[in-house]
């Protein structure tokens, strides 16, 4: 038995050596393990959201654009502390740009295009925000008030009316995501972080994923850029690889985004699907080939 165990460990040793020396494989291994831990934690605590969202990863496009895996992060406690709202639940599905050995690394290392200002995928993410308030009221939307002015209007249920987008609350989600979950880990202070967005187009209601009642937002963003020289803490770079750009760390960059939002009254859950990139064509392609092929169950 001891001999078999030794042989097995010797067999695994080269495998782990390859993973440790390859930023891409290390990221795949780390995020796969993290996904399993998230599922176990959710199952153990029993706080399963009443909606399941499946978003295709980068391998679905067969292009050098996005990482193969879409990951999950339960941000309940952190978002409650940050927003000051008790009992609110936030689950984030996210994916980031693919790896490239030809990125902006002075040392020739391998990391995600997330750190490469020359790439159209610089500073980019796509995924989903799933939000549920403790009292079941919509996050990011306002339900219109009923007006009992005549017999017809009194027969209309408020839950059947189209919710109105709350732009301030909707914007807080990507703001929180970039500031607290990305740039704080890279060492950028809250005071130095910058996030602004300008809505260029808003359409409602629109049909998306075969479901009606969505609100679609197209926006331009001014955001702190991810290019920088890595800080000492290695953990924030496990998914993305290690950047080594000392020229203009965290220089503000112009970005583009699309956001699809809908409140599901029967589930008391708000869902936002999003794509943000430094090239508007990258946003369009992400919407066309990935986001729009998501599945909700």
PDB file of C-alpha atoms in Angstrom:
ATOM      1  CA  UNK A   1       0.000   0.000   0.000  1.00  0.00           C
ATOM      2  CA  UNK A   2       2.801   2.401   0.936  1.00  0.00           C
ATOM      3  CA  UNK A   3       4.570   1.575  -2.343  1.00  0.00           C
ATOM      4  CA  UNK A   4       1.425   2.329  -4.372  1.00  0.00           C
ATOM      5  CA  UNK A   5       0.995   5.629  -2.585  1.00  0.00           C
ATOM      6  CA  UNK A   6       4.605   6.573  -3.343  1.00  0.00           C
ATOM      7  CA  UNK A   7       4.210   5.707  -7.025  1.00  0.00           C
ATOM      8  CA  UNK A   8       0.987   7.723  -7.181  1.00  0.00           C
ATOM      9  CA  UNK A   9       2.651  10.775  -5.624  1.00  0.00           C
ATOM     10  CA  UNK A  10       5.604  10.477  -7.985  1.00  0.00           C
ATOM     11  CA  UNK A  11       3.170  10.336 -10.872  1.00  0.00           C
ATOM     12  CA  UNK A  12       1.393  13.493  -9.675  1.00  0.00           C
ATOM     13  CA  UNK A  13       4.582  15.436  -9.002  1.00  0.00           C
ATOM     14  CA  UNK A  14       5.329  16.339 -12.665  1.00  0.00           C
ATOM     15  CA  UNK A  15       1.681  17.277 -13.120  1.00  0.00           C
ATOM     16  CA  UNK A  16       1.775  19.787 -10.270  1.00  0.00           C
ATOM     17  CA  UNK A  17       5.156  21.090 -11.411  1.00  0.00           C
ATOM     18  CA  UNK A  18       3.687  21.903 -14.822  1.00  0.00           C
ATOM     19  CA  UNK A  19       0.705  23.636 -13.195  1.00  0.00           C
ATOM     20  CA  UNK A  20       2.900  25.728 -10.920  1.00  0.00           C
ATOM     21  CA  UNK A  21       5.145  26.876 -13.765  1.00  0.00           C
ATOM     22  CA  UNK A  22       2.309  27.673 -16.200  1.00  0.00           C
ATOM     23  CA  UNK A  23       0.208  30.759 -15.284  1.00  0.00           C
ATOM     24  CA  UNK A  24      -2.625  29.603 -17.561  1.00  0.00           C
ATOM     25  CA  UNK A  25      -2.806  26.070 -16.135  1.00  0.00           C
ATOM     26  CA  UNK A  26      -2.399  27.427 -12.621  1.00  0.00           C
ATOM     27  CA  UNK A  27      -5.377  29.698 -13.232  1.00  0.00           C
ATOM     28  CA  UNK A  28      -7.452  26.823 -14.634  1.00  0.00           C
ATOM     29  CA  UNK A  29      -6.619  24.641 -11.632  1.00  0.00           C
ATOM     30  CA  UNK A  30      -7.272  27.405  -9.098  1.00  0.00           C
ATOM     31  CA  UNK A  31     -10.598  28.523 -10.576  1.00  0.00           C
ATOM     32  CA  UNK A  32     -11.844  24.953 -11.040  1.00  0.00           C
ATOM     33  CA  UNK A  33     -11.053  24.203  -7.399  1.00  0.00           C
ATOM     34  CA  UNK A  34     -12.620  27.497  -6.316  1.00  0.00           C
ATOM     35  CA  UNK A  35     -15.827  26.673  -8.196  1.00  0.00           C
ATOM     36  CA  UNK A  36     -16.078  23.353  -6.367  1.00  0.00           C
ATOM     37  CA  UNK A  37     -15.560  25.075  -3.015  1.00  0.00           C
ATOM     38  CA  UNK A  38     -18.274  27.624  -3.824  1.00  0.00           C
ATOM     39  CA  UNK A  39     -20.722  24.828  -4.676  1.00  0.00           C
ATOM     40  CA  UNK A  40     -19.877  22.967  -1.453  1.00  0.00           C
ATOM     41  CA  UNK A  41     -20.275  26.115   0.630  1.00  0.00           C
ATOM     42  CA  UNK A  42     -23.626  26.922  -0.945  1.00  0.00           C
ATOM     43  CA  UNK A  43     -24.857  23.357  -0.417  1.00  0.00           C
ATOM     44  CA  UNK A  44     -23.653  23.306   3.201  1.00  0.00           C
ATOM     45  CA  UNK A  45     -25.225  26.655   4.110  1.00  0.00           C
ATOM     46  CA  UNK A  46     -28.405  26.009   2.175  1.00  0.00           C
ATOM     47  CA  UNK A  47     -28.691  29.583   0.821  1.00  0.00           C
ATOM     48  CA  UNK A  48     -29.216  28.584  -2.793  1.00  0.00           C
ATOM     49  CA  UNK A  49     -30.546  31.353  -5.007  1.00  0.00           C
ATOM     50  CA  UNK A  50     -33.858  30.485  -6.706  1.00  0.00           C
ATOM     51  CA  UNK A  51     -32.372  31.174 -10.144  1.00  0.00           C
ATOM     52  CA  UNK A  52     -29.528  29.473 -11.985  1.00  0.00           C
ATOM     53  CA  UNK A  53     -27.600  31.239 -14.745  1.00  0.00           C
ATOM     54  CA  UNK A  54     -25.245  29.439 -17.111  1.00  0.00           C
ATOM     55  CA  UNK A  55     -23.006  31.646 -19.278  1.00  0.00           C
ATOM     56  CA  UNK A  56     -20.694  30.211 -21.984  1.00  0.00           C
ATOM     57  CA  UNK A  57     -16.931  30.565 -21.485  1.00  0.00           C
ATOM     58  CA  UNK A  58     -14.223  31.571 -23.932  1.00  0.00           C
ATOM     59  CA  UNK A  59     -13.812  28.182 -25.599  1.00  0.00           C
ATOM     60  CA  UNK A  60     -17.266  28.609 -27.141  1.00  0.00           C
ATOM     61  CA  UNK A  61     -15.959  31.239 -29.577  1.00  0.00           C
ATOM     62  CA  UNK A  62     -12.764  29.397 -30.646  1.00  0.00           C
ATOM     63  CA  UNK A  63     -10.960  32.756 -30.633  1.00  0.00           C
ATOM     64  CA  UNK A  64      -8.252  34.338 -28.523  1.00  0.00           C
ATOM     65  CA  UNK A  65     -10.678  36.469 -26.551  1.00  0.00           C
ATOM     66  CA  UNK A  66     -11.854  35.188 -23.167  1.00  0.00           C
ATOM     67  CA  UNK A  67     -10.755  32.687 -20.526  1.00  0.00           C
ATOM     68  CA  UNK A  68     -12.373  29.236 -20.887  1.00  0.00           C
ATOM     69  CA  UNK A  69     -14.166  29.197 -17.506  1.00  0.00           C
ATOM     70  CA  UNK A  70     -16.884  31.443 -16.112  1.00  0.00           C
ATOM     71  CA  UNK A  71     -16.396  31.636 -12.342  1.00  0.00           C
ATOM     72  CA  UNK A  72     -18.708  32.317  -9.403  1.00  0.00           C
ATOM     73  CA  UNK A  73     -18.200  34.482  -6.331  1.00  0.00           C
ATOM     74  CA  UNK A  74     -20.647  34.829  -3.434  1.00  0.00           C
ATOM     75  CA  UNK A  75     -20.204  38.411  -2.246  1.00  0.00           C
ATOM     76  CA  UNK A  76     -23.069  38.552   0.279  1.00  0.00           C
ATOM     77  CA  UNK A  77     -21.193  39.640   3.406  1.00  0.00           C
ATOM     78  CA  UNK A  78     -18.807  41.973   1.604  1.00  0.00           C
ATOM     79  CA  UNK A  79     -21.607  43.679  -0.325  1.00  0.00           C
ATOM     80  CA  UNK A  80     -23.711  44.040   2.834  1.00  0.00           C
ATOM     81  CA  UNK A  81     -20.812  45.747   4.596  1.00  0.00           C
ATOM     82  CA  UNK A  82     -19.975  47.932   1.590  1.00  0.00           C
ATOM     83  CA  UNK A  83     -23.565  48.986   0.812  1.00  0.00           C
ATOM     84  CA  UNK A  84     -24.774  49.185   4.405  1.00  0.00           C
ATOM     85  CA  UNK A  85     -27.853  47.095   3.540  1.00  0.00           C
ATOM     86  CA  UNK A  86     -28.524  44.131   5.813  1.00  0.00           C
ATOM     87  CA  UNK A  87     -29.594  40.799   4.391  1.00  0.00           C
ATOM     88  CA  UNK A  88     -28.908  41.591   0.735  1.00  0.00           C
ATOM     89  CA  UNK A  89     -27.396  38.738  -1.282  1.00  0.00           C
ATOM     90  CA  UNK A  90     -25.105  39.206  -4.281  1.00  0.00           C
ATOM     91  CA  UNK A  91     -23.713  36.439  -6.459  1.00  0.00           C
ATOM     92  CA  UNK A  92     -21.315  37.418  -9.243  1.00  0.00           C
ATOM     93  CA  UNK A  93     -20.597  35.343 -12.322  1.00  0.00           C
ATOM     94  CA  UNK A  94     -17.540  36.649 -14.133  1.00  0.00           C
ATOM     95  CA  UNK A  95     -15.022  35.945 -16.844  1.00  0.00           C
ATOM     96  CA  UNK A  96     -11.914  37.828 -17.920  1.00  0.00           C
ATOM     97  CA  UNK A  97      -9.702  38.041 -21.042  1.00  0.00           C
ATOM     98  CA  UNK A  98      -7.602  35.136 -22.289  1.00  0.00           C
ATOM     99  CA  UNK A  99      -3.919  34.632 -21.556  1.00  0.00           C
ATOM    100  CA  UNK A 100      -1.161  35.635 -23.939  1.00  0.00           C
ATOM    101  CA  UNK A 101       2.619  35.321 -23.819  1.00  0.00           C
ATOM    102  CA  UNK A 102       2.732  38.394 -26.073  1.00  0.00           C
ATOM    103  CA  UNK A 103       1.118  40.710 -23.534  1.00  0.00           C
ATOM    104  CA  UNK A 104       2.711  43.788 -22.033  1.00  0.00           C
ATOM    105  CA  UNK A 105       5.134  41.913 -19.822  1.00  0.00           C
ATOM    106  CA  UNK A 106       8.680  43.301 -19.736  1.00  0.00           C
ATOM    107  CA  UNK A 107       9.886  39.929 -18.518  1.00  0.00           C
ATOM    108  CA  UNK A 108       8.093  38.025 -21.282  1.00  0.00           C
ATOM    109  CA  UNK A 109       5.804  36.337 -18.750  1.00  0.00           C
ATOM    110  CA  UNK A 110       2.328  35.091 -19.385  1.00  0.00           C
ATOM    111  CA  UNK A 111      -0.781  36.797 -18.052  1.00  0.00           C
ATOM    112  CA  UNK A 112      -4.299  37.778 -19.061  1.00  0.00           C
ATOM    113  CA  UNK A 113      -5.014  40.513 -21.610  1.00  0.00           C
ATOM    114  CA  UNK A 114      -6.761  42.122 -18.655  1.00  0.00           C
ATOM    115  CA  UNK A 115      -3.406  43.836 -18.001  1.00  0.00           C
ATOM    116  CA  UNK A 116      -2.526  44.689 -21.620  1.00  0.00           C
ATOM    117  CA  UNK A 117      -3.415  48.295 -22.644  1.00  0.00           C
ATOM    118  CA  UNK A 118      -2.734  47.429 -26.300  1.00  0.00           C
ATOM    119  CA  UNK A 119      -5.511  44.816 -26.330  1.00  0.00           C
ATOM    120  CA  UNK A 120      -9.173  45.469 -27.052  1.00  0.00           C
ATOM    121  CA  UNK A 121      -9.867  43.271 -24.028  1.00  0.00           C
ATOM    122  CA  UNK A 122      -7.869  45.432 -21.634  1.00  0.00           C
ATOM    123  CA  UNK A 123      -9.585  45.866 -18.256  1.00  0.00           C
ATOM    124  CA  UNK A 124     -12.503  43.776 -19.505  1.00  0.00           C
ATOM    125  CA  UNK A 125     -15.024  41.428 -17.903  1.00  0.00           C
ATOM    126  CA  UNK A 126     -18.368  39.834 -18.669  1.00  0.00           C
ATOM    127  CA  UNK A 127     -20.828  37.844 -16.600  1.00  0.00           C
ATOM    128  CA  UNK A 128     -23.856  38.358 -14.369  1.00  0.00           C
ATOM    129  CA  UNK A 129     -24.983  39.923 -11.109  1.00  0.00           C
ATOM    130  CA  UNK A 130     -27.714  38.070  -9.196  1.00  0.00           C
ATOM    131  CA  UNK A 131     -29.192  40.184  -6.389  1.00  0.00           C
ATOM    132  CA  UNK A 132     -31.838  39.359  -3.803  1.00  0.00           C
ATOM    133  CA  UNK A 133     -33.014  41.681  -1.043  1.00  0.00           C
ATOM    134  CA  UNK A 134     -34.124  40.361   2.341  1.00  0.00           C
ATOM    135  CA  UNK A 135     -37.656  41.748   1.901  1.00  0.00           C
ATOM    136  CA  UNK A 136     -37.952  40.527  -1.705  1.00  0.00           C
ATOM    137  CA  UNK A 137     -38.174  44.012  -3.206  1.00  0.00           C
ATOM    138  CA  UNK A 138     -36.356  44.582  -6.505  1.00  0.00           C
ATOM    139  CA  UNK A 139     -32.756  45.762  -6.534  1.00  0.00           C
ATOM    140  CA  UNK A 140     -31.919  48.143  -9.359  1.00  0.00           C
ATOM    141  CA  UNK A 141     -35.577  48.607 -10.298  1.00  0.00           C
ATOM    142  CA  UNK A 142     -38.570  50.509  -8.965  1.00  0.00           C
ATOM    143  CA  UNK A 143     -42.031  49.033  -9.250  1.00  0.00           C
ATOM    144  CA  UNK A 144     -44.552  51.596 -10.506  1.00  0.00           C
ATOM    145  CA  UNK A 145     -47.261  52.608  -8.065  1.00  0.00           C
ATOM    146  CA  UNK A 146     -50.802  51.504  -8.861  1.00  0.00           C
ATOM    147  CA  UNK A 147     -53.294  54.266  -9.560  1.00  0.00           C
ATOM    148  CA  UNK A 148     -56.892  53.426  -8.730  1.00  0.00           C
ATOM    149  CA  UNK A 149     -58.326  56.176 -10.925  1.00  0.00           C
ATOM    150  CA  UNK A 150     -60.769  53.925 -12.752  1.00  0.00           C
ATOM    151  CA  UNK A 151     -62.009  50.370 -12.891  1.00  0.00           C
ATOM    152  CA  UNK A 152     -59.474  49.273 -15.486  1.00  0.00           C
ATOM    153  CA  UNK A 153     -56.390  50.506 -13.626  1.00  0.00           C
ATOM    154  CA  UNK A 154     -57.579  48.946 -10.371  1.00  0.00           C
ATOM    155  CA  UNK A 155     -57.536  45.529 -12.062  1.00  0.00           C
ATOM    156  CA  UNK A 156     -53.862  45.846 -13.002  1.00  0.00           C
ATOM    157  CA  UNK A 157     -51.443  44.235 -10.579  1.00  0.00           C
ATOM    158  CA  UNK A 158     -48.302  46.187  -9.762  1.00  0.00           C
ATOM    159  CA  UNK A 159     -46.200  43.031 -10.249  1.00  0.00           C
ATOM    160  CA  UNK A 160     -47.456  42.834 -13.851  1.00  0.00           C
ATOM    161  CA  UNK A 161     -46.303  46.369 -14.678  1.00  0.00           C
ATOM    162  CA  UNK A 162     -42.855  47.013 -16.128  1.00  0.00           C
ATOM    163  CA  UNK A 163     -40.343  47.966 -13.403  1.00  0.00           C
ATOM    164  CA  UNK A 164     -38.378  51.156 -13.990  1.00  0.00           C
ATOM    165  CA  UNK A 165     -34.584  50.954 -13.942  1.00  0.00           C
ATOM    166  CA  UNK A 166     -32.881  52.595 -10.971  1.00  0.00           C
ATOM    167  CA  UNK A 167     -29.678  53.811 -12.593  1.00  0.00           C
ATOM    168  CA  UNK A 168     -27.903  54.617  -9.339  1.00  0.00           C
ATOM    169  CA  UNK A 169     -28.380  51.138  -7.889  1.00  0.00           C
ATOM    170  CA  UNK A 170     -27.540  49.456 -11.189  1.00  0.00           C
ATOM    171  CA  UNK A 171     -24.261  51.386 -11.418  1.00  0.00           C
ATOM    172  CA  UNK A 172     -23.265  50.383  -7.879  1.00  0.00           C
ATOM    173  CA  UNK A 173     -22.821  46.749  -8.932  1.00  0.00           C
ATOM    174  CA  UNK A 174     -19.951  47.205 -11.438  1.00  0.00           C
ATOM    175  CA  UNK A 175     -18.530  49.962  -9.214  1.00  0.00           C
ATOM    176  CA  UNK A 176     -18.394  47.592  -6.242  1.00  0.00           C
ATOM    177  CA  UNK A 177     -17.065  44.787  -8.425  1.00  0.00           C
ATOM    178  CA  UNK A 178     -14.177  46.769  -9.893  1.00  0.00           C
ATOM    179  CA  UNK A 179     -13.281  48.625  -6.701  1.00  0.00           C
ATOM    180  CA  UNK A 180     -13.595  45.971  -3.991  1.00  0.00           C
ATOM    181  CA  UNK A 181     -13.122  42.674  -5.822  1.00  0.00           C
ATOM    182  CA  UNK A 182     -10.522  43.607  -8.437  1.00  0.00           C
ATOM    183  CA  UNK A 183      -8.508  46.752  -7.792  1.00  0.00           C
ATOM    184  CA  UNK A 184      -8.343  46.514  -4.022  1.00  0.00           C
ATOM    185  CA  UNK A 185      -6.566  43.191  -4.469  1.00  0.00           C
ATOM    186  CA  UNK A 186      -4.122  44.866  -6.866  1.00  0.00           C
ATOM    187  CA  UNK A 187      -3.190  47.412  -4.197  1.00  0.00           C
ATOM    188  CA  UNK A 188      -5.092  50.465  -5.488  1.00  0.00           C
ATOM    189  CA  UNK A 189      -6.594  52.481  -2.632  1.00  0.00           C
ATOM    190  CA  UNK A 190     -10.259  53.436  -2.530  1.00  0.00           C
ATOM    191  CA  UNK A 191      -9.373  57.137  -2.737  1.00  0.00           C
ATOM    192  CA  UNK A 192      -7.351  56.630  -5.930  1.00  0.00           C
ATOM    193  CA  UNK A 193      -9.877  54.369  -7.640  1.00  0.00           C
ATOM    194  CA  UNK A 194     -11.985  55.995 -10.362  1.00  0.00           C
ATOM    195  CA  UNK A 195     -15.276  54.827 -11.863  1.00  0.00           C
ATOM    196  CA  UNK A 196     -17.730  56.905 -13.895  1.00  0.00           C
ATOM    197  CA  UNK A 197     -20.317  55.903 -16.440  1.00  0.00           C
ATOM    198  CA  UNK A 198     -22.444  57.750 -18.984  1.00  0.00           C
ATOM    199  CA  UNK A 199     -25.522  56.075 -20.414  1.00  0.00           C
ATOM    200  CA  UNK A 200     -25.665  56.453 -24.195  1.00  0.00           C
ATOM    201  CA  UNK A 201     -28.740  54.377 -24.909  1.00  0.00           C
ATOM    202  CA  UNK A 202     -31.532  52.806 -22.859  1.00  0.00           C
ATOM    203  CA  UNK A 203     -34.184  50.503 -24.273  1.00  0.00           C
ATOM    204  CA  UNK A 204     -37.098  48.942 -22.428  1.00  0.00           C
ATOM    205  CA  UNK A 205     -38.782  46.605 -22.695  1.00  0.00           C
ATOM    206  CA  UNK A 206     -36.667  44.321 -24.861  1.00  0.00           C
ATOM    207  CA  UNK A 207     -36.702  40.573 -25.354  1.00  0.00           C
ATOM    208  CA  UNK A 208     -33.521  38.707 -24.422  1.00  0.00           C
ATOM    209  CA  UNK A 209     -32.758  35.012 -23.995  1.00  0.00           C
ATOM    210  CA  UNK A 210     -36.286  34.363 -25.219  1.00  0.00           C
ATOM    211  CA  UNK A 211     -37.734  36.312 -22.268  1.00  0.00           C
ATOM    212  CA  UNK A 212     -39.478  39.683 -22.421  1.00  0.00           C
ATOM    213  CA  UNK A 213     -39.316  42.592 -19.995  1.00  0.00           C
ATOM    214  CA  UNK A 214     -35.581  43.335 -20.005  1.00  0.00           C
ATOM    215  CA  UNK A 215     -33.993  46.777 -19.839  1.00  0.00           C
ATOM    216  CA  UNK A 216     -30.914  47.214 -22.045  1.00  0.00           C
ATOM    217  CA  UNK A 217     -28.296  49.855 -21.276  1.00  0.00           C
ATOM    218  CA  UNK A 218     -25.337  50.890 -23.407  1.00  0.00           C
ATOM    219  CA  UNK A 219     -22.779  53.044 -21.645  1.00  0.00           C
ATOM    220  CA  UNK A 220     -19.323  54.577 -21.810  1.00  0.00           C
ATOM    221  CA  UNK A 221     -17.142  54.222 -18.733  1.00  0.00           C
ATOM    222  CA  UNK A 222     -14.097  55.986 -17.372  1.00  0.00           C
ATOM    223  CA  UNK A 223     -12.337  53.487 -15.114  1.00  0.00           C
ATOM    224  CA  UNK A 224      -8.966  52.968 -13.473  1.00  0.00           C
ATOM    225  CA  UNK A 225      -6.879  50.670 -15.680  1.00  0.00           C
ATOM    226  CA  UNK A 226      -5.520  47.320 -14.500  1.00  0.00           C
ATOM    227  CA  UNK A 227      -2.008  47.691 -15.932  1.00  0.00           C
ATOM    228  CA  UNK A 228       0.542  47.876 -13.081  1.00  0.00           C
ATOM    229  CA  UNK A 229       3.501  46.117 -11.517  1.00  0.00           C
ATOM    230  CA  UNK A 230       2.352  43.303  -9.246  1.00  0.00           C
ATOM    231  CA  UNK A 231       2.302  43.895  -5.505  1.00  0.00           C
ATOM    232  CA  UNK A 232       3.879  41.398  -3.118  1.00  0.00           C
ATOM    233  CA  UNK A 233       0.713  39.468  -2.337  1.00  0.00           C
ATOM    234  CA  UNK A 234       0.519  36.638  -4.881  1.00  0.00           C
ATOM    235  CA  UNK A 235      -3.088  35.609  -4.286  1.00  0.00           C
ATOM    236  CA  UNK A 236      -4.886  38.288  -6.376  1.00  0.00           C
ATOM    237  CA  UNK A 237      -2.870  37.159  -9.416  1.00  0.00           C
ATOM    238  CA  UNK A 238      -3.707  33.462  -9.254  1.00  0.00           C
ATOM    239  CA  UNK A 239      -6.593  33.820 -11.747  1.00  0.00           C
ATOM    240  CA  UNK A 240      -5.032  36.444 -14.030  1.00  0.00           C
ATOM    241  CA  UNK A 241      -1.291  35.873 -14.064  1.00  0.00           C
ATOM    242  CA  UNK A 242       1.287  38.410 -12.874  1.00  0.00           C
ATOM    243  CA  UNK A 243       1.559  41.865 -14.523  1.00  0.00           C
ATOM    244  CA  UNK A 244       4.851  43.728 -14.758  1.00  0.00           C
ATOM    245  CA  UNK A 245       4.046  47.158 -16.181  1.00  0.00           C
ATOM    246  CA  UNK A 246       5.665  50.028 -14.296  1.00  0.00           C
ATOM    247  CA  UNK A 247       5.082  52.734 -16.932  1.00  0.00           C
ATOM    248  CA  UNK A 248       1.659  54.122 -15.954  1.00  0.00           C
ATOM    249  CA  UNK A 249       0.149  52.028 -13.171  1.00  0.00           C
ATOM    250  CA  UNK A 250      -3.647  52.178 -12.911  1.00  0.00           C
ATOM    251  CA  UNK A 251      -3.868  54.900 -15.561  1.00  0.00           C
ATOM    252  CA  UNK A 252      -7.503  55.850 -16.228  1.00  0.00           C
ATOM    253  CA  UNK A 253      -8.924  54.327 -19.415  1.00  0.00           C
ATOM    254  CA  UNK A 254     -12.040  54.698 -21.564  1.00  0.00           C
ATOM    255  CA  UNK A 255     -14.320  51.678 -21.770  1.00  0.00           C
ATOM    256  CA  UNK A 256     -17.661  50.572 -23.183  1.00  0.00           C
ATOM    257  CA  UNK A 257     -20.331  48.354 -21.760  1.00  0.00           C
ATOM    258  CA  UNK A 258     -23.742  46.798 -22.179  1.00  0.00           C
ATOM    259  CA  UNK A 259     -26.051  45.763 -19.366  1.00  0.00           C
ATOM    260  CA  UNK A 260     -29.254  43.730 -19.508  1.00  0.00           C
ATOM    261  CA  UNK A 261     -31.381  43.898 -16.380  1.00  0.00           C
ATOM    262  CA  UNK A 262     -34.617  42.257 -15.279  1.00  0.00           C
ATOM    263  CA  UNK A 263     -36.457  41.777 -12.017  1.00  0.00           C
ATOM    264  CA  UNK A 264     -38.157  38.382 -11.652  1.00  0.00           C
ATOM    265  CA  UNK A 265     -41.061  39.055  -9.254  1.00  0.00           C
ATOM    266  CA  UNK A 266     -41.999  35.382  -8.913  1.00  0.00           C
ATOM    267  CA  UNK A 267     -38.459  34.675  -7.646  1.00  0.00           C
ATOM    268  CA  UNK A 268     -37.866  38.056  -5.968  1.00  0.00           C
ATOM    269  CA  UNK A 269     -34.497  38.230  -7.718  1.00  0.00           C
ATOM    270  CA  UNK A 270     -32.875  40.840  -9.962  1.00  0.00           C
ATOM    271  CA  UNK A 271     -30.566  39.613 -12.717  1.00  0.00           C
ATOM    272  CA  UNK A 272     -28.086  41.756 -14.630  1.00  0.00           C
ATOM    273  CA  UNK A 273     -26.031  40.378 -17.520  1.00  0.00           C
ATOM    274  CA  UNK A 274     -23.051  42.550 -18.415  1.00  0.00           C
ATOM    275  CA  UNK A 275     -20.070  42.939 -20.742  1.00  0.00           C
ATOM    276  CA  UNK A 276     -17.401  45.648 -20.392  1.00  0.00           C
ATOM    277  CA  UNK A 277     -14.378  46.122 -22.687  1.00  0.00           C
ATOM    278  CA  UNK A 278     -12.041  48.831 -23.936  1.00  0.00           C
ATOM    279  CA  UNK A 279     -13.137  48.154 -27.527  1.00  0.00           C
ATOM    280  CA  UNK A 280     -16.876  48.493 -28.286  1.00  0.00           C
ATOM    281  CA  UNK A 281     -16.599  45.763 -30.931  1.00  0.00           C
ATOM    282  CA  UNK A 282     -15.392  43.342 -28.247  1.00  0.00           C
ATOM    283  CA  UNK A 283     -18.522  44.171 -26.251  1.00  0.00           C
ATOM    284  CA  UNK A 284     -20.709  43.559 -29.298  1.00  0.00           C
ATOM    285  CA  UNK A 285     -19.102  40.190 -30.045  1.00  0.00           C
ATOM    286  CA  UNK A 286     -19.312  39.132 -26.412  1.00  0.00           C
ATOM    287  CA  UNK A 287     -23.007  39.955 -26.380  1.00  0.00           C
ATOM    288  CA  UNK A 288     -23.638  38.161 -29.662  1.00  0.00           C
ATOM    289  CA  UNK A 289     -21.648  34.968 -29.075  1.00  0.00           C
ATOM    290  CA  UNK A 290     -21.620  34.538 -25.286  1.00  0.00           C
ATOM    291  CA  UNK A 291     -24.088  36.562 -23.213  1.00  0.00           C
ATOM    292  CA  UNK A 292     -27.013  36.037 -25.580  1.00  0.00           C
ATOM    293  CA  UNK A 293     -26.421  32.260 -25.410  1.00  0.00           C
ATOM    294  CA  UNK A 294     -26.810  32.149 -21.655  1.00  0.00           C
ATOM    295  CA  UNK A 295     -29.400  29.892 -20.066  1.00  0.00           C
ATOM    296  CA  UNK A 296     -31.636  30.665 -17.093  1.00  0.00           C
ATOM    297  CA  UNK A 297     -33.310  27.921 -15.078  1.00  0.00           C
TER     298      UNK A 297
END
